[in-house]
XYZ file of C-alpha atoms in Angstrom:
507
model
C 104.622 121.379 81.125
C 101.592 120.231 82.503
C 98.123 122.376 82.015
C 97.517 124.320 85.567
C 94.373 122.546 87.444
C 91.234 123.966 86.739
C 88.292 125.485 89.514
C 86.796 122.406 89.468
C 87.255 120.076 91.994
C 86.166 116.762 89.867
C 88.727 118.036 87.205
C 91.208 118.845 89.886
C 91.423 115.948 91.799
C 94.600 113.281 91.315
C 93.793 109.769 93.021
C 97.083 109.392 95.384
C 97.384 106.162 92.990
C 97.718 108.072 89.810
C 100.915 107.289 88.235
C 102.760 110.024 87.485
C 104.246 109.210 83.889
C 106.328 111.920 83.241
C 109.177 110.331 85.673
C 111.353 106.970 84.911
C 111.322 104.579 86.851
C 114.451 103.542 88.106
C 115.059 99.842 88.896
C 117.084 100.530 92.344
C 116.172 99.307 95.443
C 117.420 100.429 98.686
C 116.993 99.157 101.819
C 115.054 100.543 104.584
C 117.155 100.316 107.328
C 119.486 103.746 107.145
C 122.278 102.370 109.033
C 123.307 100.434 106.258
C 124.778 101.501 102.893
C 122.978 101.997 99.893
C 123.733 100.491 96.635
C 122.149 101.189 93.240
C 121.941 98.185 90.929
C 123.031 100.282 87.275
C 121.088 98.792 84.667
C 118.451 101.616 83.583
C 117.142 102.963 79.978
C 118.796 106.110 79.153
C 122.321 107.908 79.271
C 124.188 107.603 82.815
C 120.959 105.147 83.349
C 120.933 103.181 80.317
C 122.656 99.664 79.319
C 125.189 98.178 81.036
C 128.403 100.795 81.574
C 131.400 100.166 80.903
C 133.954 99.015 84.068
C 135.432 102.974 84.338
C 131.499 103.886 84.108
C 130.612 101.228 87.032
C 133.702 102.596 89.108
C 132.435 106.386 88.868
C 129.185 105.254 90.116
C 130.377 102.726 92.791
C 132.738 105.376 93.919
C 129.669 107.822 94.478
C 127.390 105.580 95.772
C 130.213 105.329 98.627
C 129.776 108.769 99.536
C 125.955 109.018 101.269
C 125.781 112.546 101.648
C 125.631 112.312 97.868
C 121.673 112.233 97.478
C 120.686 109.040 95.570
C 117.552 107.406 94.307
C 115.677 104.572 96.709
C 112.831 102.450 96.640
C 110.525 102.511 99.874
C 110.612 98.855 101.543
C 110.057 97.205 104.675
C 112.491 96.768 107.331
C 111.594 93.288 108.191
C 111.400 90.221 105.281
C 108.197 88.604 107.429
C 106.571 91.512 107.646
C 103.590 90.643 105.920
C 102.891 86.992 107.519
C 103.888 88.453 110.806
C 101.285 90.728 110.516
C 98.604 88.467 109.244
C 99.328 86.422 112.709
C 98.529 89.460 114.976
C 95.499 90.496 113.658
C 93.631 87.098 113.233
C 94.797 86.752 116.978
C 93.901 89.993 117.996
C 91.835 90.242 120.987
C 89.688 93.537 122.105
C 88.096 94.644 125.045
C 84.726 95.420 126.330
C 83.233 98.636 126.248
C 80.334 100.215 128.213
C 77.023 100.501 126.308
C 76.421 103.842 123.986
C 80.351 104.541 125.323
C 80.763 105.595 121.336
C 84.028 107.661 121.070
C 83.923 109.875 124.217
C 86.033 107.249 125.941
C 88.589 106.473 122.904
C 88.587 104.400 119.722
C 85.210 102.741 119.557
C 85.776 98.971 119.592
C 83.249 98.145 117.105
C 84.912 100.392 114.327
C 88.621 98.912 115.610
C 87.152 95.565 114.925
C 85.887 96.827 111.649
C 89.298 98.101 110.774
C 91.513 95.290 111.800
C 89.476 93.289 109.270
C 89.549 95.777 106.560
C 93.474 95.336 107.172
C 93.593 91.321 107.615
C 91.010 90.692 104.589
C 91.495 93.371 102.179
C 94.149 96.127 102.636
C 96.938 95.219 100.080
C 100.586 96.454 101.368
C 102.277 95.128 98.230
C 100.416 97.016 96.154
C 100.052 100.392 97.861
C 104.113 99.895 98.213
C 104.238 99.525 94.678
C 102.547 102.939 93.814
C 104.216 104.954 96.605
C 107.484 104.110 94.438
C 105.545 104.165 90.873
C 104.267 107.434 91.778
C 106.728 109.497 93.378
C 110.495 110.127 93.493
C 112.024 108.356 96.749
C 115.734 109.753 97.467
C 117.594 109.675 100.512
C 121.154 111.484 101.267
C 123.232 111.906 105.016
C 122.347 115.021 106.586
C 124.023 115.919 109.935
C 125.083 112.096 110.503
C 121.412 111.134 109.484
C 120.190 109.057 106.488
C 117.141 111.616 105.272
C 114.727 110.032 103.291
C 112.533 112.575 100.841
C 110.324 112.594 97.560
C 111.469 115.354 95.580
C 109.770 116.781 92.171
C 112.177 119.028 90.193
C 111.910 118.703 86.456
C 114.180 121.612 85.989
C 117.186 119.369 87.832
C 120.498 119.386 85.947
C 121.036 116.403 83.856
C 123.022 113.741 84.926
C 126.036 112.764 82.676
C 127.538 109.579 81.546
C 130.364 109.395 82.385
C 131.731 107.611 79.557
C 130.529 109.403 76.483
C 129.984 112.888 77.981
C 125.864 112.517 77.080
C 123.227 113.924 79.022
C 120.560 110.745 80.551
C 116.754 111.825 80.337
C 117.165 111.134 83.933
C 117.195 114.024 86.060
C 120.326 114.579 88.607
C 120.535 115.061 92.551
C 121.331 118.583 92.586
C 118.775 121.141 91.912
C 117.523 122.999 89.300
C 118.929 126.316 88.221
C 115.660 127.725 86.043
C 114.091 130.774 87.455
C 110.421 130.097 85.573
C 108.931 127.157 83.621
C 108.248 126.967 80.202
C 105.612 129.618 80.247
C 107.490 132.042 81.748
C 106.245 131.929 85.221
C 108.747 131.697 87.889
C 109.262 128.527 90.283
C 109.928 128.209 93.152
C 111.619 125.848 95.753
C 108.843 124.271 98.243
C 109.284 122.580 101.184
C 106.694 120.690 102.754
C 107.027 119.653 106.580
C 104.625 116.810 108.169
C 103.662 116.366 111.676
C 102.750 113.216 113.981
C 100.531 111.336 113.301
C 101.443 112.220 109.484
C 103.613 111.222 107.235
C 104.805 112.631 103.922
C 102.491 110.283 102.764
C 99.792 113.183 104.031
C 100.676 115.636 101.380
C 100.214 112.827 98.388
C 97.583 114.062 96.661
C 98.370 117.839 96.811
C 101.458 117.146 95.473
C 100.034 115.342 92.125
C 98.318 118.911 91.984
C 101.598 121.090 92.839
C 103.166 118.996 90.135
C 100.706 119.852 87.418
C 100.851 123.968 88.400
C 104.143 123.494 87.706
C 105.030 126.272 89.576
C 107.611 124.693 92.369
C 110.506 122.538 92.969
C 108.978 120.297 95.829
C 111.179 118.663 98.450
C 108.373 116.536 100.667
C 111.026 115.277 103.750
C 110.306 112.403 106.164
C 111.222 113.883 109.371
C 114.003 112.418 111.337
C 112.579 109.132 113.178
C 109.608 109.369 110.900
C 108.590 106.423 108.051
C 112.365 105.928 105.618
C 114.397 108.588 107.529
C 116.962 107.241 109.869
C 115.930 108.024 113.704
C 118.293 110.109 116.034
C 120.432 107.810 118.448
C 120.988 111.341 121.070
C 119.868 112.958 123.539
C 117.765 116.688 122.495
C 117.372 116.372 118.782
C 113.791 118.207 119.146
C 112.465 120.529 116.504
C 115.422 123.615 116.764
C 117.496 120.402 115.305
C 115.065 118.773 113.057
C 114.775 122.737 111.906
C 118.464 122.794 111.387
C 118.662 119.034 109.082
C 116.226 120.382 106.880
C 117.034 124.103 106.192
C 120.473 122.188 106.194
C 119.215 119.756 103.660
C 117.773 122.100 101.063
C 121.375 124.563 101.442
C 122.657 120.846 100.464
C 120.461 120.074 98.103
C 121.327 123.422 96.154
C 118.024 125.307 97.012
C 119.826 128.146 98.632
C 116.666 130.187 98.774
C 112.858 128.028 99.690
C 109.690 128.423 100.642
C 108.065 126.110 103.726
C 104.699 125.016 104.569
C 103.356 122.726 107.311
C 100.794 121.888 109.877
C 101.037 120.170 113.337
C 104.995 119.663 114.229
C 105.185 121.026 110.572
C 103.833 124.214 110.968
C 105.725 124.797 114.548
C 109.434 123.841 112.274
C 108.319 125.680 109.422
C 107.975 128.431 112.093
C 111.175 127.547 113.713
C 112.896 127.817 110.161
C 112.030 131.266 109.513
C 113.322 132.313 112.910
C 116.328 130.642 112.799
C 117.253 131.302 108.537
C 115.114 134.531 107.586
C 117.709 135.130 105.050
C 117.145 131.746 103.208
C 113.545 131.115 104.255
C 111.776 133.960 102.582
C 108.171 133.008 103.371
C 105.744 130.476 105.288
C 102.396 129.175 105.487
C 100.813 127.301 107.944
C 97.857 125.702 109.404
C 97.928 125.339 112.643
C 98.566 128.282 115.189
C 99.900 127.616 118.655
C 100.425 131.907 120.137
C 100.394 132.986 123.367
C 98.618 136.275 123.542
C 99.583 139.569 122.788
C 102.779 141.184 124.680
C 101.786 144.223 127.024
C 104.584 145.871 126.148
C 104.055 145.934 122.398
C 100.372 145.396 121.921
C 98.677 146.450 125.478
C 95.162 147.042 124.458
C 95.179 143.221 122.527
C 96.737 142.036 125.521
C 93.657 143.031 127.632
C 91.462 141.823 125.223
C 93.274 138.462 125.032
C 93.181 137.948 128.737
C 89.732 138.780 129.098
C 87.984 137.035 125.731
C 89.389 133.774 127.201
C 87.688 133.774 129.995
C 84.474 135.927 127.682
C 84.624 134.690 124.643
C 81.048 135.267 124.064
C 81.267 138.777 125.145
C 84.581 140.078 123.523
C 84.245 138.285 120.380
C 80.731 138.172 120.017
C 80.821 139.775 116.829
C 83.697 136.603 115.386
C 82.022 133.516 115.807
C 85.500 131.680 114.325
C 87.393 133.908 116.943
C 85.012 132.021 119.769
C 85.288 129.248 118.242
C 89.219 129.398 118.058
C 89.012 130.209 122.116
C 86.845 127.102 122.468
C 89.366 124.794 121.044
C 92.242 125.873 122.966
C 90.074 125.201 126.369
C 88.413 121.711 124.705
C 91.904 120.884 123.547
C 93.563 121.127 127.222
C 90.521 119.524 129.208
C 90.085 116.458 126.861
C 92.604 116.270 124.135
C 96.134 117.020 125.202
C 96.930 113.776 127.610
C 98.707 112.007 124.617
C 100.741 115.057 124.212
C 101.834 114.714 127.909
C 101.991 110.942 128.138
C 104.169 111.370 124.667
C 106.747 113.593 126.159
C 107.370 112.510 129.237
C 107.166 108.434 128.592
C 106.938 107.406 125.143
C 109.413 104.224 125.385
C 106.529 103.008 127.592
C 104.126 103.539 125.367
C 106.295 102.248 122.257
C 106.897 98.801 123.531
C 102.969 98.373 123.287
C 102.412 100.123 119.870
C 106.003 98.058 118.576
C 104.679 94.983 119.641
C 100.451 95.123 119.052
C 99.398 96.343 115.437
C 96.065 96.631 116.842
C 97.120 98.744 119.499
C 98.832 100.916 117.278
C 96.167 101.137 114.604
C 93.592 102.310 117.922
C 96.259 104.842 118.693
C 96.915 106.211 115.215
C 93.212 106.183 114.421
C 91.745 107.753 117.239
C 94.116 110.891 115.843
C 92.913 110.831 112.548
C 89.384 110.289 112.963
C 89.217 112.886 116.302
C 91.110 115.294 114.576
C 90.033 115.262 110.995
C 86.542 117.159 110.073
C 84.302 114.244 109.820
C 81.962 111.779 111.598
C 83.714 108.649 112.896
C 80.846 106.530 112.421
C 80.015 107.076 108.710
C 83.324 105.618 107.016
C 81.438 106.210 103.509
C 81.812 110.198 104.079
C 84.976 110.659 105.230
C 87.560 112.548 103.198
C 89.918 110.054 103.188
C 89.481 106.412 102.631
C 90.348 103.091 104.776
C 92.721 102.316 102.649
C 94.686 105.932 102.506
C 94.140 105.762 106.559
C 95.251 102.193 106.427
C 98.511 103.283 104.574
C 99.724 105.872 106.928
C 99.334 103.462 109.925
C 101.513 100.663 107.536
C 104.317 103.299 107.359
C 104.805 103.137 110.885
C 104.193 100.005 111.147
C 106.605 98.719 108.186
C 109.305 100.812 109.317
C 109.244 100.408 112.718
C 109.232 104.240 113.836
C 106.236 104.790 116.090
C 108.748 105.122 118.966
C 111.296 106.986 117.415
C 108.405 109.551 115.850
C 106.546 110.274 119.473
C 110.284 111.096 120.944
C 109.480 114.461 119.063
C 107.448 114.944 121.798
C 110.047 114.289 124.599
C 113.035 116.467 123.167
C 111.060 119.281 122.106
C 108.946 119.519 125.616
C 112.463 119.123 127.904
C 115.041 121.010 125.278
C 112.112 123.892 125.652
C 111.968 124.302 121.993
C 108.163 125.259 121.587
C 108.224 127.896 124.501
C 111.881 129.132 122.962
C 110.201 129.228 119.569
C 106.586 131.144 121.267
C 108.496 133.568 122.750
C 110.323 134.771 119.822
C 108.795 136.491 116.916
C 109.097 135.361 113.192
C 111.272 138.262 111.717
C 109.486 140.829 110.149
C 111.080 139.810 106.985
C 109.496 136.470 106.616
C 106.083 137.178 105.501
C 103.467 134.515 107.156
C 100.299 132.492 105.559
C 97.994 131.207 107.729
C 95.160 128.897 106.293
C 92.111 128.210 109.368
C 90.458 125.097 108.579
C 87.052 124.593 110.504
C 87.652 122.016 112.859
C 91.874 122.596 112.812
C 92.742 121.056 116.531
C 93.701 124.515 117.750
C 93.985 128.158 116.760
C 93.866 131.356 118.132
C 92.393 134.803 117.731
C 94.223 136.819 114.325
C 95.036 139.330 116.595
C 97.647 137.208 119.057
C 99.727 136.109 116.105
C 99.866 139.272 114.826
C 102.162 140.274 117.775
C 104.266 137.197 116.839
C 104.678 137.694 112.795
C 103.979 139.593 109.550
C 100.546 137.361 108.682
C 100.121 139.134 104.898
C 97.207 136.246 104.352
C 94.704 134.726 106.317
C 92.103 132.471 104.747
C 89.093 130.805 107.043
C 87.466 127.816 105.475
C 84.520 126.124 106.198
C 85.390 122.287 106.046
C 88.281 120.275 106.539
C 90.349 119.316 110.200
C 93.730 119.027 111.131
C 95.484 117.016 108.050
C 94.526 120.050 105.704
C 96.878 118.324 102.911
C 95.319 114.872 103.415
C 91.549 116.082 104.096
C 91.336 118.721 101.214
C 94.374 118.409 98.832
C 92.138 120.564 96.061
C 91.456 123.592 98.792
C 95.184 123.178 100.063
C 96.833 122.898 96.977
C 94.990 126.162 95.578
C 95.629 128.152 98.950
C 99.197 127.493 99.076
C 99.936 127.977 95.353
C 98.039 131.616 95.891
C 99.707 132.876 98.849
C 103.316 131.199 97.402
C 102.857 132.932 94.097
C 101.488 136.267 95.487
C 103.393 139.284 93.944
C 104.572 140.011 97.358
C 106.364 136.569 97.311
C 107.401 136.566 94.150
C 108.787 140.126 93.814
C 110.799 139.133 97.539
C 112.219 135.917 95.930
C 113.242 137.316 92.482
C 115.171 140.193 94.323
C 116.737 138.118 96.358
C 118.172 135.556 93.614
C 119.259 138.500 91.758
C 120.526 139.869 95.123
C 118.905 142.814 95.201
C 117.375 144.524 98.234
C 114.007 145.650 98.687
């Protein structure tokens, strides 16, 4: 087991591009189009995994690979064989348009940086190889949830072995099913984790802090791509918002084995990590998130807060002038629906519009992508050299889109959630008192409110304000997220709640 990280954030850091040597490799690769059938090739270097097996062996497998709900290993790869030349073509031809003098970003992506960009991707971003350490460096499986093809990178060293099954042996190669340790090899007791992205993310968004999760040792960590999103197969109906991507993954880790989990997430992650605990207190036993859409207090339970609710948004300065993050939290929410919140709008009410220009342009999609990232994320868009993440981290999360095709199917999030009425269902309802609630405030976080609304909605045991970082908390500060959800997670509050409940005990 791996030494926990220590307080210093040079010694704490894992490059997104470290490989992770403690897994095998497996030599499978699966295609990315989920509405085809995956195949394993079954040549590997151990056990179940190891030379060629026997024809009763090769059956067993064949016979299981059949099944998809049966979760199985994949390589990430793109859904189109030109990809790369295609791609070459579009942004040597790529044409941009003026822009009115000292316009910088207060009318959208700044054309001189897009132009900057587009070469950085043409001339020196290399796909192949960032592919190749997305699959050295994390474990890719995929298994049919709910009709769906759900693609997620999973870390579980305490997974049962998987057995040949022609000699009975156990492969070093760990199995599908999860774990059934209750603490690691220093006694400490672990936990199953699962981490929910948003839009624009990706799973790719949590990379780093999982390299540090993995070395606390401390969790089983189940890192989903949402439905529609990057290697997960993209709903084909009508109201699959985030009550039913809530559903395929609480329904995913019951299948999965993790009967009892944890959940974390910001953006759309935070609102279905929120949904999850509404829906599944008894199997969702905490949360922790960072971001905080509220409405304010309810009269009838908390009148006074109410008041104060009503009137600090229209006095911030006066009733919180004592909580500068409280005014600043009041600010946000105004900035956010004067300046910010038309792609919000335009994304759930027309996004087929907008996704035959972001399908079709890479350019366009990279100005739509980046203007998130760089608007949203605590940094200065015109200093590349100083931001937290670099071009070609940024540059990866726009290829996952890209590669798999999903920019359309991801902003359709938007649509089913705003018509099915899932956020004001979900607003309206209170996380049960059961599920205890972590809230981590990042500085410039695209929207939070006041302490005091939320705690109307849920049982917030931790709240921790910090003074750098934006809205991808993950993928901006994986050494301050990584520590602040291991802390909350591992709090005795958390732990004492999930021991009694796997030993099915009340408290």
């Amino acid at each position: 087991m791996s030494a926990q990280p220590t307080n210093s954030l040079e010694d704490s850091f894992v490059s997104i591009h470290e490989k992770t040597t403690s897994q095998t490799s497996f030599s499978t690769s699966t295609s990315s189009s989920f509405h085809q059938e995956h195949h394993h090739a079954h040549s590997h270097g151990h056990g179940l995994h190891g030379q060629l097996l026997d024809e009763k062996s090769t059956a067993f497998l064949e016979e299981k690979d059949n099944d998809p709900t049966v979760p199985r290993r994949m390589k990430l790869s793109a859904r189109r064989t030109d990809l790369l030349p295609t791609l070459q073509t579009r942004l040597s031809q790529a044409t941009f348009p003026d822009q009115i003098e000292a316009a910088g970003w207060n009318y959208g992506t700044e054309t001189g940086l897009l132009k900057s960009l587009t070469q950085e991707w043409l001339h020196n971003y290399d796909w192949e190889k960032e592919l190749n350490h997305l699959n050295q460096d994390y474990d890719h499986w995929t298994c049919r949830i709910n009709g769906l093809d759900i693609h997620y990178v999973r870390h579980d060293p305490w997974a049962e072995k998987v057995k040949d099954p022609a000699t009975g042996e156990e492969a070093e190669e760990e199995g599908p099913w999860a774990g059934k340790a209750m603490v690691n090899e220093q006694g400490q007791i672990v936990m199953p984790l699962l981490l929910i992205h948003g839009w624009p993310g990706t799973w790719y968004e949590f990379g780093k802090a999982i390299q540090l999760l993995k070395k606390r040792g401390r969790f089983q960590i189940i890192v989903p791509s949402l439905p529609g999103f990057g290697w997960s197969q993209a709903p084909t109906k009508k109201k699959f918002g985030t009550r039913a991507m809530a559903k395929t993954l609480h329904d995913l880790m019951q299948h999965l084995g993790y009967k009892y989990y944890l959940a974390q997430g910001g953006d759309w992650g935070a609102i279905i990590s929120r949904t999850i605990a509404t829906l599944y207190p008894d199997n969702c036993l905490a949360i922790h998130i960072n971001m905080l859409p509220c409405l304010p207090p309810r009269p009838w339970s908390s009148p006074f807060q109410f008041v104060k609710a009503i009137t600090g948004f229209a006095l911030p300065s006066v009733v919180y002038r004592n909580n500068p993050r409280e005014q600043a939290s009041i600010a946000s929410l105004k900035l956010y629906a004067a300046e910010e919140g038309a792609y919000f709008f335009l994304q759930s009410t027309k996004p087929q519009t907008l996704g035959h220009a972001l399908q079709d342009s890479p350019v366009g999609l990279l100005s739509w992508l980046t203007e998130k990232y760089l608007g949203w994320a605590d940094l200065d868009p015109t200093q590349p050299g100083t931001w937290p993440f670099s071009k070609t981290e940024l540059l990866t999360q726009i290829m996952i889109y890209h590669s798999t095709e999903t920019i359309t199917s991801s902003t359709r999030i938007y649509y089913e959630t705003f018509h099915n009425r899932d956020v004001e269902w979900l607003l309206r309802r209170p996380v049960p008192a059961s599920v205890p609630v972590g809230v981590g405030v990042w500085n410039k976080e695209l929207f939070m409110v006041p302490k005091a609304w939320a705690d109307d909605y849920m049982n917030i045991i931790s709240w921790h304000e910090f003074p750098k970082g934006g809205h991808f908390a993950a993928f901006e500060r994986p050494v301050e997220y990584e520590k602040e959800v291991t802390d909350y997670f591992t709090s005795e509050q958390i732990l004492d709640a999930f021991t009694a409940k796997r030993y099915g005990f009340k408290i």
